[in-house]
Each structure stands twice: as C-alpha cells, then as structure tokens.
Short mmCIF file of C-alpha atoms in Angstrom, two decimals:
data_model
loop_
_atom_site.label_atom_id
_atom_site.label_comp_id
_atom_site.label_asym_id
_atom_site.label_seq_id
_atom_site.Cartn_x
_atom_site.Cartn_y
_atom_site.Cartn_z
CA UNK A 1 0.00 0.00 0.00
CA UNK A 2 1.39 3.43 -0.89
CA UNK A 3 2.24 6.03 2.03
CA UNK A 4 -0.22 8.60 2.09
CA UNK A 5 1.35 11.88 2.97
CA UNK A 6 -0.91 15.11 3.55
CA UNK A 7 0.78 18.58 2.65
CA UNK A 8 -0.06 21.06 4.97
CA UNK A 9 0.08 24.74 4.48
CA UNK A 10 4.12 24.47 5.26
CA UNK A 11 5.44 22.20 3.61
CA UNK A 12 3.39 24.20 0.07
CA UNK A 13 5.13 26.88 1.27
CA UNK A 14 8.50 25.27 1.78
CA UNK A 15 8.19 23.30 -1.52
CA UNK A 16 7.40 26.56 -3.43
CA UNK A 17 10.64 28.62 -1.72
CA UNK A 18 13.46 26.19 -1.97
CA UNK A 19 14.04 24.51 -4.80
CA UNK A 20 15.95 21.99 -2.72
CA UNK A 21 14.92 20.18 0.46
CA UNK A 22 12.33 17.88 2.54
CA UNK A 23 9.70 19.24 1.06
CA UNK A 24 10.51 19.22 -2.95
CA UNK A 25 11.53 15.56 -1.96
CA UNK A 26 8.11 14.95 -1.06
CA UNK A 27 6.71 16.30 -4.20
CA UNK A 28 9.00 14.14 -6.20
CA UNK A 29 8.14 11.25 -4.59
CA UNK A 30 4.79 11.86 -5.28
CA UNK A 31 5.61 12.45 -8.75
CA UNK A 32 6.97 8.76 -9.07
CA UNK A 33 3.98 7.34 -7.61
CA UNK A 34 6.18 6.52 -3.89
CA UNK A 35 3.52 8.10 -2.37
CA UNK A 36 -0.12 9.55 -2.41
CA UNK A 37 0.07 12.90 -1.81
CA UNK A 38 -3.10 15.25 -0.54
CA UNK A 39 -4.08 18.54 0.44
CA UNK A 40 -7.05 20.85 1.02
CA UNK A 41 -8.33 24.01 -0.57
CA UNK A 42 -7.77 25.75 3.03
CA UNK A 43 -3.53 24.66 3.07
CA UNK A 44 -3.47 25.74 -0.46
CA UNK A 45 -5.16 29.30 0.37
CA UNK A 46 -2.67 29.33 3.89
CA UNK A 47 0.46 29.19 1.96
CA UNK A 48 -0.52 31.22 -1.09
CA UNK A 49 -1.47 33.84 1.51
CA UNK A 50 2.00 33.54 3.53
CA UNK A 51 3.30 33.38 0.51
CA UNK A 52 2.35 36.67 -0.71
CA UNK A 53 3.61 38.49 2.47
CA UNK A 54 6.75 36.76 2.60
CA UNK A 55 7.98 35.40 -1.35
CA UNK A 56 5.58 36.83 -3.57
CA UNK A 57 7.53 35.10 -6.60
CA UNK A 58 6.60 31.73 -4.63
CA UNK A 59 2.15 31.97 -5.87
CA UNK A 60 3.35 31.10 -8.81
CA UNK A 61 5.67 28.06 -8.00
CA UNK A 62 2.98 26.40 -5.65
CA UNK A 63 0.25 27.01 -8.12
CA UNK A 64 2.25 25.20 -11.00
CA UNK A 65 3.59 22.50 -8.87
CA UNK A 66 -0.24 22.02 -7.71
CA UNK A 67 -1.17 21.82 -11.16
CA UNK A 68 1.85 19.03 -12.59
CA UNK A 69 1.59 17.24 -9.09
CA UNK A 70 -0.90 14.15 -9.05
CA UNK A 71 -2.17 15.48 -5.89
CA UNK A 72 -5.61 15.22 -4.57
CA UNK A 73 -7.21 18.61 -3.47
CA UNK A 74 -10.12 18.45 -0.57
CA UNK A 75 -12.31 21.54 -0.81
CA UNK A 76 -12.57 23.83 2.18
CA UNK A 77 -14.57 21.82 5.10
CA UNK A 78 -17.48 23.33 6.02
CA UNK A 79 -17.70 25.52 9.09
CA UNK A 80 -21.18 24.28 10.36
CA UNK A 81 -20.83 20.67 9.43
CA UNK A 82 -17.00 21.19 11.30
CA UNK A 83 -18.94 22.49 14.43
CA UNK A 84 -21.99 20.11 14.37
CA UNK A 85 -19.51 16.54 14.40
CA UNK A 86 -17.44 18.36 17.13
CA UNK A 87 -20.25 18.75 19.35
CA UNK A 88 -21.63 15.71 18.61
CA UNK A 89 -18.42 14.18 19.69
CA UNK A 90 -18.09 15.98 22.74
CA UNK A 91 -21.63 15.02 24.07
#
C-alpha cells in the first residue's frame, strides 16, 4: 500500500521557496507514484497567503507544482458541518 502523505500549508510553502529540500523531496516522490500525496483548498489558500507576504515570486511556484503534481485537493470543510460533528463528539 502506498504512504499517504498530507501537505499542509508548510510544507506548500517550503516546496514553493526552496528549490531543494524535505519538502521538494516529497513532491517528487509523489511524482513517481512513492507516495499519495493530498491537500485541502484551506492549506493551499494558507500558503498562497504567507506566501504573498513573505515570497511573492513563490504563488506562482505552488500554483504550478499544484497543477503538474498528481495530488488530490479536498475543498474547504465546512464551518457548520465542522462544528456540528465536534459537538456531537463531545456530548
């Protein structure tokens, strides 16, 4: 069974400012099919936002390495449905 590795708003940060490291190792893994590699809409907005405060030149690198990755992309959760299964696991 292939590793399933979820990329959080820092590592698409890290992967889009070095061109060298953990986190472009990651990617190519990915790329060879190692692993199964998944984010969410809300990690993708995260690092495009820190992105633009901190690397502006970086939007661009995340959004094409998004876009050649095989990467599966989870839409934003939803707040209400987030707050309803927390309270229903708290009671």
């Amino acid at each position: 069974m292939t590793s399933r590795i979820f990329l959080d708003a820092s590592a698409l940060f890290a992967a889009a400012y070095a061109p060298t490291g953990a986190a472009r190792e990651i990617l190519r893994l990915g790329m060879e099919g190692a692993v199964h590699l998944f984010t969410n809409q809300v990690a993708i907005e995260e690092a495009e936002r820190n992105l633009t405060r901190k690397a502006p030149e970086g939007v661009a690198i995340v959004r094409a390495l998004l876009a050649a990755l095989p990467i599966q992309v989870s839409p934003a959760p939803d707040a209400d449905a987030a707050l309803r299964t927390t309270a229903q696991r708290l009671s």
